[in-house]
PDB file of N, CA and C in Angstrom:
ATOM      1  N   UNK A 223      94.224-141.693 172.166  1.00 44.00           N
ATOM      2  CA  UNK A 223      93.978-142.906 171.415  1.00 44.00           C
ATOM      3  C   UNK A 223      92.788-142.661 170.485  1.00 44.00           C
ATOM      4  N   UNK A 224      92.943-143.050 169.235  1.00 45.00           N
ATOM      5  CA  UNK A 224      91.869-142.877 168.253  1.00 45.00           C
ATOM      6  C   UNK A 224      90.651-143.708 168.661  1.00 45.00           C
ATOM      7  N   UNK A 225      89.480-143.142 168.461  1.00 49.00           N
ATOM      8  CA  UNK A 225      88.251-143.870 168.792  1.00 49.00           C
ATOM      9  C   UNK A 225      87.408-144.073 167.551  1.00 49.00           C
ATOM     10  N   UNK A 226      86.688-145.155 167.533  1.00 49.00           N
ATOM     11  CA  UNK A 226      85.738-145.431 166.458  1.00 49.00           C
ATOM     12  C   UNK A 226      84.402-144.812 166.829  1.00 49.00           C
ATOM     13  N   UNK A 227      83.475-144.817 165.892  1.00 57.00           N
ATOM     14  CA  UNK A 227      82.157-144.219 166.133  1.00 57.00           C
ATOM     15  C   UNK A 227      81.465-144.826 167.346  1.00 57.00           C
ATOM     16  N   UNK A 228      81.696-146.107 167.572  1.00 55.00           N
ATOM     17  CA  UNK A 228      81.035-146.776 168.692  1.00 55.00           C
ATOM     18  C   UNK A 228      81.621-146.358 170.030  1.00 55.00           C
ATOM     19  N   UNK A 229      82.753-145.641 170.012  1.00 54.00           N
ATOM     20  CA  UNK A 229      83.401-145.247 171.255  1.00 54.00           C
ATOM     21  C   UNK A 229      84.461-146.228 171.713  1.00 54.00           C
ATOM     22  N   UNK A 230      84.573-147.368 171.049  1.00 53.00           N
ATOM     23  CA  UNK A 230      85.578-148.363 171.410  1.00 53.00           C
ATOM     24  C   UNK A 230      86.954-147.896 170.959  1.00 53.00           C
ATOM     25  N   UNK A 231      87.949-147.977 171.823  1.00 57.00           N
ATOM     26  CA  UNK A 231      89.300-147.639 171.387  1.00 57.00           C
ATOM     27  C   UNK A 231      89.746-148.559 170.250  1.00 57.00           C
ATOM     28  N   UNK A 232      90.417-147.993 169.270  1.00 59.00           N
ATOM     29  CA  UNK A 232      90.851-148.741 168.090  1.00 59.00           C
ATOM     30  C   UNK A 232      91.682-149.963 168.459  1.00 59.00           C
ATOM     31  N   UNK A 233      92.589-149.812 169.420  1.00 60.00           N
ATOM     32  CA  UNK A 233      93.470-150.910 169.811  1.00 60.00           C
ATOM     33  C   UNK A 233      92.667-152.150 170.204  1.00 60.00           C
ATOM     34  N   UNK A 234      91.630-151.976 170.996  1.00 63.00           N
ATOM     35  CA  UNK A 234      90.842-153.113 171.468  1.00 63.00           C
ATOM     36  C   UNK A 234      89.990-153.712 170.358  1.00 63.00           C
ATOM     37  N   UNK A 235      89.466-152.877 169.499  1.00 73.00           N
ATOM     38  CA  UNK A 235      88.689-153.370 168.366  1.00 73.00           C
ATOM     39  C   UNK A 235      89.583-154.193 167.450  1.00 73.00           C
ATOM     40  N   UNK A 236      90.783-153.712 167.180  1.00 82.00           N
ATOM     41  CA  UNK A 236      91.711-154.438 166.315  1.00 82.00           C
ATOM     42  C   UNK A 236      92.109-155.779 166.920  1.00 82.00           C
ATOM     43  N   UNK A 237      92.359-155.828 168.229  1.00 81.00           N
ATOM     44  CA  UNK A 237      92.703-157.100 168.879  1.00 81.00           C
ATOM     45  C   UNK A 237      91.535-158.074 168.805  1.00 81.00           C
ATOM     46  N   UNK A 238      90.336-157.581 169.008  1.00 84.00           N
ATOM     47  CA  UNK A 238      89.154-158.444 168.924  1.00 84.00           C
ATOM     48  C   UNK A 238      89.006-159.015 167.520  1.00 84.00           C
ATOM     49  N   UNK A 239      89.263-158.202 166.515  1.00 92.00           N
ATOM     50  CA  UNK A 239      89.192-158.687 165.131  1.00 92.00           C
ATOM     51  C   UNK A 239      90.252-159.749 164.873  1.00 92.00           C
ATOM     52  N   UNK A 240      91.452-159.561 165.419  1.00 92.00           N
ATOM     53  CA  UNK A 240      92.515-160.555 165.232  1.00 92.00           C
ATOM     54  C   UNK A 240      92.150-161.878 165.902  1.00 92.00           C
ATOM     55  N   UNK A 241      91.516-161.808 167.061  1.00 94.00           N
ATOM     56  CA  UNK A 241      91.099-163.031 167.746  1.00 94.00           C
ATOM     57  C   UNK A 241      90.090-163.802 166.899  1.00 94.00           C
ATOM     58  N   UNK A 242      89.171-163.098 166.269  1.00 95.00           N
ATOM     59  CA  UNK A 242      88.201-163.752 165.388  1.00 95.00           C
ATOM     60  C   UNK A 242      88.882-164.251 164.119  1.00 95.00           C
ATOM     61  N   UNK A 243      89.836-163.489 163.601  1.00 96.00           N
ATOM     62  CA  UNK A 243      90.586-163.915 162.414  1.00 96.00           C
ATOM     63  C   UNK A 243      91.337-165.209 162.694  1.00 96.00           C
ATOM     64  N   UNK A 244      91.930-165.331 163.882  1.00 97.00           N
ATOM     65  CA  UNK A 244      92.628-166.565 164.257  1.00 97.00           C
ATOM     66  C   UNK A 244      91.670-167.744 164.182  1.00 97.00           C
ATOM     67  N   UNK A 245      90.492-167.592 164.743  1.00 97.00           N
ATOM     68  CA  UNK A 245      89.492-168.661 164.686  1.00 97.00           C
ATOM     69  C   UNK A 245      89.147-169.003 163.246  1.00 97.00           C
ATOM     70  N   UNK A 246      88.927-167.989 162.425  1.00 98.00           N
ATOM     71  CA  UNK A 246      88.550-168.219 161.031  1.00 98.00           C
ATOM     72  C   UNK A 246      89.646-168.945 160.256  1.00 98.00           C
ATOM     73  N   UNK A 247      90.896-168.575 160.474  1.00 98.00           N
ATOM     74  CA  UNK A 247      92.015-169.235 159.787  1.00 98.00           C
ATOM     75  C   UNK A 247      92.104-170.697 160.218  1.00 98.00           C
ATOM     76  N   UNK A 248      91.972-170.954 161.513  1.00 98.00           N
ATOM     77  CA  UNK A 248      92.023-172.339 161.992  1.00 98.00           C
ATOM     78  C   UNK A 248      90.916-173.175 161.355  1.00 98.00           C
ATOM     79  N   UNK A 249      89.726-172.620 161.250  1.00 98.00           N
ATOM     80  CA  UNK A 249      88.611-173.334 160.610  1.00 98.00           C
ATOM     81  C   UNK A 249      88.929-173.588 159.137  1.00 98.00           C
ATOM     82  N   UNK A 250      89.477-172.595 158.446  1.00 98.00           N
ATOM     83  CA  UNK A 250      89.861-172.772 157.037  1.00 98.00           C
ATOM     84  C   UNK A 250      90.892-173.882 156.869  1.00 98.00           C
ATOM     85  N   UNK A 251      91.738-174.081 157.893  1.00 97.00           N
ATOM     86  CA  UNK A 251      92.781-175.114 157.844  1.00 97.00           C
ATOM     87  C   UNK A 251      92.254-176.480 158.272  1.00 97.00           C
ATOM     88  N   UNK A 252      90.955-176.580 158.527  1.00 97.00           N
ATOM     89  CA  UNK A 252      90.359-177.872 158.830  1.00 97.00           C
ATOM     90  C   UNK A 252      90.165-178.175 160.302  1.00 97.00           C
ATOM     91  N   UNK A 253      90.446-177.213 161.159  1.00 98.00           N
ATOM     92  CA  UNK A 253      90.223-177.416 162.586  1.00 98.00           C
ATOM     93  C   UNK A 253      88.763-177.114 162.916  1.00 98.00           C
ATOM     94  N   UNK A 254      88.253-177.822 163.906  1.00 98.00           N
ATOM     95  CA  UNK A 254      86.990-177.438 164.517  1.00 98.00           C
ATOM     96  C   UNK A 254      87.398-176.625 165.738  1.00 98.00           C
ATOM     97  N   UNK A 255      86.803-175.463 165.909  1.00 98.00           N
ATOM     98  CA  UNK A 255      87.225-174.561 166.978  1.00 98.00           C
ATOM     99  C   UNK A 255      86.010-174.098 167.763  1.00 98.00           C
ATOM    100  N   UNK A 256      86.111-174.220 169.056  1.00 97.00           N
ATOM    101  CA  UNK A 256      85.110-173.636 169.944  1.00 97.00           C
ATOM    102  C   UNK A 256      85.827-172.507 170.666  1.00 97.00           C
ATOM    103  N   UNK A 257      85.389-171.283 170.429  1.00 96.00           N
ATOM    104  CA  UNK A 257      86.066-170.110 170.992  1.00 96.00           C
ATOM    105  C   UNK A 257      85.194-169.433 172.031  1.00 96.00           C
ATOM    106  N   UNK A 258      85.819-169.077 173.130  1.00 95.00           N
ATOM    107  CA  UNK A 258      85.188-168.205 174.120  1.00 95.00           C
ATOM    108  C   UNK A 258      86.213-167.151 174.501  1.00 95.00           C
ATOM    109  N   UNK A 259      85.976-165.938 174.068  1.00 92.00           N
ATOM    110  CA  UNK A 259      86.871-164.808 174.303  1.00 92.00           C
ATOM    111  C   UNK A 259      88.263-165.123 173.751  1.00 92.00           C
ATOM    112  N   UNK A 260      89.230-165.378 174.601  1.00 95.00           N
ATOM    113  CA  UNK A 260      90.615-165.614 174.166  1.00 95.00           C
ATOM    114  C   UNK A 260      91.017-167.079 174.305  1.00 95.00           C
ATOM    115  N   UNK A 261      90.048-167.963 174.460  1.00 97.00           N
ATOM    116  CA  UNK A 261      90.326-169.384 174.648  1.00 97.00           C
ATOM    117  C   UNK A 261      89.729-170.177 173.488  1.00 97.00           C
ATOM    118  N   UNK A 262      90.531-171.083 172.953  1.00 98.00           N
ATOM    119  CA  UNK A 262      90.137-171.868 171.783  1.00 98.00           C
ATOM    120  C   UNK A 262      90.298-173.356 172.105  1.00 98.00           C
ATOM    121  N   UNK A 263      89.223-174.120 172.002  1.00 98.00           N
ATOM    122  CA  UNK A 263      89.295-175.570 172.094  1.00 98.00           C
ATOM    123  C   UNK A 263      89.518-176.070 170.675  1.00 98.00           C
ATOM    124  N   UNK A 264      90.548-176.885 170.478  1.00 98.00           N
ATOM    125  CA  UNK A 264      90.993-177.279 169.143  1.00 98.00           C
ATOM    126  C   UNK A 264      90.736-178.756 168.877  1.00 98.00           C
ATOM    127  N   UNK A 265      90.044-179.038 167.781  1.00 98.00           N
ATOM    128  CA  UNK A 265      89.731-180.402 167.361  1.00 98.00           C
ATOM    129  C   UNK A 265      90.146-180.541 165.906  1.00 98.00           C
ATOM    130  N   UNK A 266      90.752-181.682 165.589  1.00 96.00           N
ATOM    131  CA  UNK A 266      91.100-181.959 164.190  1.00 96.00           C
ATOM    132  C   UNK A 266      90.889-183.446 163.961  1.00 96.00           C
ATOM    133  N   UNK A 267      90.262-183.774 162.853  1.00 94.00           N
ATOM    134  CA  UNK A 267      89.968-185.174 162.517  1.00 94.00           C
ATOM    135  C   UNK A 267      89.216-185.875 163.654  1.00 94.00           C
ATOM    136  N   UNK A 268      88.249-185.161 164.230  1.00 95.00           N
ATOM    137  CA  UNK A 268      87.423-185.682 165.327  1.00 95.00           C
ATOM    138  C   UNK A 268      88.216-186.038 166.575  1.00 95.00           C
ATOM    139  N   UNK A 269      89.406-185.440 166.741  1.00 96.00           N
ATOM    140  CA  UNK A 269      90.226-185.668 167.931  1.00 96.00           C
ATOM    141  C   UNK A 269      90.481-184.339 168.618  1.00 96.00           C
ATOM    142  N   UNK A 270      90.199-184.306 169.916  1.00 97.00           N
ATOM    143  CA  UNK A 270      90.466-183.110 170.711  1.00 97.00           C
ATOM    144  C   UNK A 270      91.967-183.037 170.925  1.00 97.00           C
ATOM    145  N   UNK A 271      92.620-182.012 170.367  1.00 97.00           N
ATOM    146  CA  UNK A 271      94.083-181.968 170.426  1.00 97.00           C
ATOM    147  C   UNK A 271      94.636-180.985 171.446  1.00 97.00           C
ATOM    148  N   UNK A 272      93.831-180.004 171.851  1.00 98.00           N
ATOM    149  CA  UNK A 272      94.371-179.080 172.833  1.00 98.00           C
ATOM    150  C   UNK A 272      93.546-177.830 173.033  1.00 98.00           C
ATOM    151  N   UNK A 273      94.095-176.976 173.891  1.00 98.00           N
ATOM    152  CA  UNK A 273      93.466-175.704 174.218  1.00 98.00           C
ATOM    153  C   UNK A 273      94.501-174.601 174.035  1.00 98.00           C
ATOM    154  N   UNK A 274      94.107-173.560 173.335  1.00 98.00           N
ATOM    155  CA  UNK A 274      94.945-172.378 173.157  1.00 98.00           C
ATOM    156  C   UNK A 274      94.303-171.237 173.933  1.00 98.00           C
ATOM    157  N   UNK A 275      95.073-170.627 174.822  1.00 98.00           N
ATOM    158  CA  UNK A 275      94.603-169.456 175.549  1.00 98.00           C
ATOM    159  C   UNK A 275      95.546-168.306 175.249  1.00 98.00           C
ATOM    160  N   UNK A 276      95.000-167.215 174.742  1.00 97.00           N
ATOM    161  CA  UNK A 276      95.786-166.023 174.435  1.00 97.00           C
ATOM    162  C   UNK A 276      95.578-164.976 175.521  1.00 97.00           C
ATOM    163  N   UNK A 277      96.657-164.278 175.831  1.00 95.00           N
ATOM    164  CA  UNK A 277      96.626-163.148 176.751  1.00 95.00           C
ATOM    165  C   UNK A 277      97.184-161.950 175.986  1.00 95.00           C
ATOM    166  N   UNK A 278      96.383-161.367 175.074  1.00 89.00           N
ATOM    167  CA  UNK A 278      96.905-160.346 174.164  1.00 89.00           C
ATOM    168  C   UNK A 278      97.451-159.105 174.857  1.00 89.00           C
ATOM    169  N   UNK A 279      96.909-158.746 175.997  1.00 88.00           N
ATOM    170  CA  UNK A 279      97.403-157.561 176.704  1.00 88.00           C
ATOM    171  C   UNK A 279      98.817-157.763 177.233  1.00 88.00           C
ATOM    172  N   UNK A 280      99.188-159.024 177.449  1.00 94.00           N
ATOM    173  CA  UNK A 280     100.517-159.346 177.970  1.00 94.00           C
ATOM    174  C   UNK A 280     101.423-159.968 176.910  1.00 94.00           C
ATOM    175  N   UNK A 281     100.932-160.097 175.681  1.00 94.00           N
ATOM    176  CA  UNK A 281     101.699-160.729 174.596  1.00 94.00           C
ATOM    177  C   UNK A 281     102.164-162.132 174.983  1.00 94.00           C
ATOM    178  N   UNK A 282     101.266-162.889 175.583  1.00 97.00           N
ATOM    179  CA  UNK A 282     101.562-164.259 175.979  1.00 97.00           C
ATOM    180  C   UNK A 282     100.433-165.177 175.531  1.00 97.00           C
ATOM    181  N   UNK A 283     100.798-166.445 175.354  1.00 98.00           N
ATOM    182  CA  UNK A 283      99.811-167.464 175.002  1.00 98.00           C
ATOM    183  C   UNK A 283     100.229-168.783 175.628  1.00 98.00           C
ATOM    184  N   UNK A 284      99.257-169.628 175.864  1.00 98.00           N
ATOM    185  CA  UNK A 284      99.489-170.956 176.404  1.00 98.00           C
ATOM    186  C   UNK A 284      98.802-171.950 175.478  1.00 98.00           C
ATOM    187  N   UNK A 285      99.573-172.906 174.972  1.00 98.00           N
ATOM    188  CA  UNK A 285      99.046-173.945 174.085  1.00 98.00           C
ATOM    189  C   UNK A 285      99.237-175.282 174.792  1.00 98.00           C
ATOM    190  N   UNK A 286      98.124-175.885 175.202  1.00 98.00           N
ATOM    191  CA  UNK A 286      98.152-177.109 176.006  1.00 98.00           C
ATOM    192  C   UNK A 286      97.688-178.287 175.163  1.00 98.00           C
ATOM    193  N   UNK A 287      98.503-179.332 175.140  1.00 98.00           N
ATOM    194  CA  UNK A 287      98.172-180.546 174.395  1.00 98.00           C
ATOM    195  C   UNK A 287      97.298-181.465 175.239  1.00 98.00           C
ATOM    196  N   UNK A 288      96.265-182.008 174.613  1.00 97.00           N
ATOM    197  CA  UNK A 288      95.459-183.045 175.247  1.00 97.00           C
ATOM    198  C   UNK A 288      95.615-184.371 174.498  1.00 97.00           C
ATOM    199  N   UNK A 289      96.402-184.343 173.430  1.00 96.00           N
ATOM    200  CA  UNK A 289      96.637-185.524 172.602  1.00 96.00           C
ATOM    201  C   UNK A 289      98.040-185.376 172.017  1.00 96.00           C
ATOM    202  N   UNK A 290      99.021-185.931 172.723  1.00 95.00           N
ATOM    203  CA  UNK A 290     100.423-185.690 172.368  1.00 95.00           C
ATOM    204  C   UNK A 290     100.747-186.084 170.931  1.00 95.00           C
ATOM    205  N   UNK A 291     100.280-187.225 170.497  1.00 95.00           N
ATOM    206  CA  UNK A 291     100.590-187.705 169.151  1.00 95.00           C
ATOM    207  C   UNK A 291     100.070-186.738 168.085  1.00 95.00           C
ATOM    208  N   UNK A 292      98.829-186.323 168.207  1.00 94.00           N
ATOM    209  CA  UNK A 292      98.241-185.409 167.226  1.00 94.00           C
ATOM    210  C   UNK A 292      98.830-184.006 167.333  1.00 94.00           C
ATOM    211  N   UNK A 293      99.055-183.549 168.556  1.00 94.00           N
ATOM    212  CA  UNK A 293      99.555-182.185 168.730  1.00 94.00           C
ATOM    213  C   UNK A 293     100.972-182.031 168.181  1.00 94.00           C
ATOM    214  N   UNK A 294     101.783-183.081 168.243  1.00 94.00           N
ATOM    215  CA  UNK A 294     103.134-183.003 167.670  1.00 94.00           C
ATOM    216  C   UNK A 294     103.073-182.725 166.175  1.00 94.00           C
ATOM    217  N   UNK A 295     102.056-183.240 165.514  1.00 95.00           N
ATOM    218  CA  UNK A 295     101.897-183.012 164.072  1.00 95.00           C
ATOM    219  C   UNK A 295     101.278-181.651 163.778  1.00 95.00           C
ATOM    220  N   UNK A 296     100.362-181.200 164.630  1.00 96.00           N
ATOM    221  CA  UNK A 296      99.536-180.034 164.307  1.00 96.00           C
ATOM    222  C   UNK A 296      99.955-178.729 164.983  1.00 96.00           C
ATOM    223  N   UNK A 297     100.635-178.804 166.110  1.00 97.00           N
ATOM    224  CA  UNK A 297     101.004-177.576 166.811  1.00 97.00           C
ATOM    225  C   UNK A 297     101.918-176.662 165.998  1.00 97.00           C
ATOM    226  N   UNK A 298     102.875-177.187 165.212  1.00 97.00           N
ATOM    227  CA  UNK A 298     103.701-176.267 164.407  1.00 97.00           C
ATOM    228  C   UNK A 298     102.867-175.371 163.482  1.00 97.00           C
ATOM    229  N   UNK A 299     101.825-175.921 162.903  1.00 97.00           N
ATOM    230  CA  UNK A 299     100.939-175.137 162.037  1.00 97.00           C
ATOM    231  C   UNK A 299     100.215-174.047 162.840  1.00 97.00           C
ATOM    232  N   UNK A 300      99.747-174.398 164.021  1.00 97.00           N
ATOM    233  CA  UNK A 300      99.061-173.435 164.878  1.00 97.00           C
ATOM    234  C   UNK A 300     100.023-172.339 165.327  1.00 97.00           C
ATOM    235  N   UNK A 301     101.232-172.727 165.700  1.00 98.00           N
ATOM    236  CA  UNK A 301     102.233-171.747 166.128  1.00 98.00           C
ATOM    237  C   UNK A 301     102.564-170.760 165.020  1.00 98.00           C
ATOM    238  N   UNK A 302     102.627-171.232 163.789  1.00 98.00           N
ATOM    239  CA  UNK A 302     102.916-170.357 162.653  1.00 98.00           C
ATOM    240  C   UNK A 302     101.800-169.320 162.464  1.00 98.00           C
ATOM    241  N   UNK A 303     100.577-169.756 162.599  1.00 97.00           N
ATOM    242  CA  UNK A 303      99.438-168.835 162.467  1.00 97.00           C
ATOM    243  C   UNK A 303      99.486-167.772 163.569  1.00 97.00           C
ATOM    244  N   UNK A 304      99.788-168.199 164.789  1.00 97.00           N
ATOM    245  CA  UNK A 304      99.887-167.247 165.900  1.00 97.00           C
ATOM    246  C   UNK A 304     100.983-166.223 165.627  1.00 97.00           C
ATOM    247  N   UNK A 305     102.137-166.693 165.147  1.00 96.00           N
ATOM    248  CA  UNK A 305     103.255-165.780 164.846  1.00 96.00           C
ATOM    249  C   UNK A 305     102.876-164.743 163.801  1.00 96.00           C
ATOM    250  N   UNK A 306     102.112-165.154 162.804  1.00 96.00           N
ATOM    251  CA  UNK A 306     101.710-164.226 161.748  1.00 96.00           C
ATOM    252  C   UNK A 306     100.738-163.160 162.263  1.00 96.00           C
ATOM    253  N   UNK A 307      99.803-163.562 163.105  1.00 95.00           N
ATOM    254  CA  UNK A 307      98.797-162.619 163.603  1.00 95.00           C
ATOM    255  C   UNK A 307      99.263-161.817 164.818  1.00 95.00           C
ATOM    256  N   UNK A 308     100.040-162.460 165.675  1.00 94.00           N
ATOM    257  CA  UNK A 308     100.493-161.849 166.926  1.00 94.00           C
ATOM    258  C   UNK A 308     102.008-162.016 167.048  1.00 94.00           C
ATOM    259  N   UNK A 309     102.794-161.307 166.240  1.00 95.00           N
ATOM    260  CA  UNK A 309     104.242-161.535 166.193  1.00 95.00           C
ATOM    261  C   UNK A 309     104.968-161.278 167.515  1.00 95.00           C
ATOM    262  N   UNK A 310     104.423-160.462 168.382  1.00 95.00           N
ATOM    263  CA  UNK A 310     105.073-160.147 169.663  1.00 95.00           C
ATOM    264  C   UNK A 310     104.772-161.191 170.745  1.00 95.00           C
ATOM    265  N   UNK A 311     103.867-162.103 170.463  1.00 96.00           N
ATOM    266  CA  UNK A 311     103.386-163.035 171.482  1.00 96.00           C
ATOM    267  C   UNK A 311     104.354-164.188 171.708  1.00 96.00           C
ATOM    268  N   UNK A 312     104.662-164.430 172.985  1.00 98.00           N
ATOM    269  CA  UNK A 312     105.463-165.586 173.385  1.00 98.00           C
ATOM    270  C   UNK A 312     104.491-166.712 173.729  1.00 98.00           C
ATOM    271  N   UNK A 313     104.722-167.880 173.141  1.00 98.00           N
ATOM    272  CA  UNK A 313     103.818-169.010 173.345  1.00 98.00           C
ATOM    273  C   UNK A 313     104.504-170.054 174.218  1.00 98.00           C
ATOM    274  N   UNK A 314     103.845-170.426 175.301  1.00 98.00           N
ATOM    275  CA  UNK A 314     104.319-171.500 176.170  1.00 98.00           C
ATOM    276  C   UNK A 314     103.568-172.770 175.791  1.00 98.00           C
ATOM    277  N   UNK A 315     104.310-173.864 175.618  1.00 97.00           N
ATOM    278  CA  UNK A 315     103.706-175.160 175.292  1.00 97.00           C
ATOM    279  C   UNK A 315     103.660-176.027 176.545  1.00 97.00           C
ATOM    280  N   UNK A 316     102.551-176.727 176.728  1.00 97.00           N
ATOM    281  CA  UNK A 316     102.416-177.669 177.841  1.00 97.00           C
ATOM    282  C   UNK A 316     101.802-178.957 177.332  1.00 97.00           C
ATOM    283  N   UNK A 317     102.194-180.044 177.999  1.00 90.00           N
ATOM    284  CA  UNK A 317     101.606-181.333 177.647  1.00 90.00           C
ATOM    285  C   UNK A 317     102.487-182.087 176.818  1.00 90.00           C
TER     286      UNK A 317
END
């Protein structure tokens, strides 16, 4: 596996960059995002709409609604962003 100067394997560095890119895109789209590692608390229009947890090593994600009315409008946009950045990832919806 190719290594960077820091000794970090390229695969892990690239995944970490994608996780940060996801946060940045969501912010650009008007979401407020609190990120910790692979977990994103999602707020839009001052309403807490859900939690996104990614499991990049397993190509899985969990998107949980905390506000059904708002999430029905906004989750399709979030799902599209996930598909673009992590095309192999299967997303489970809850709530």
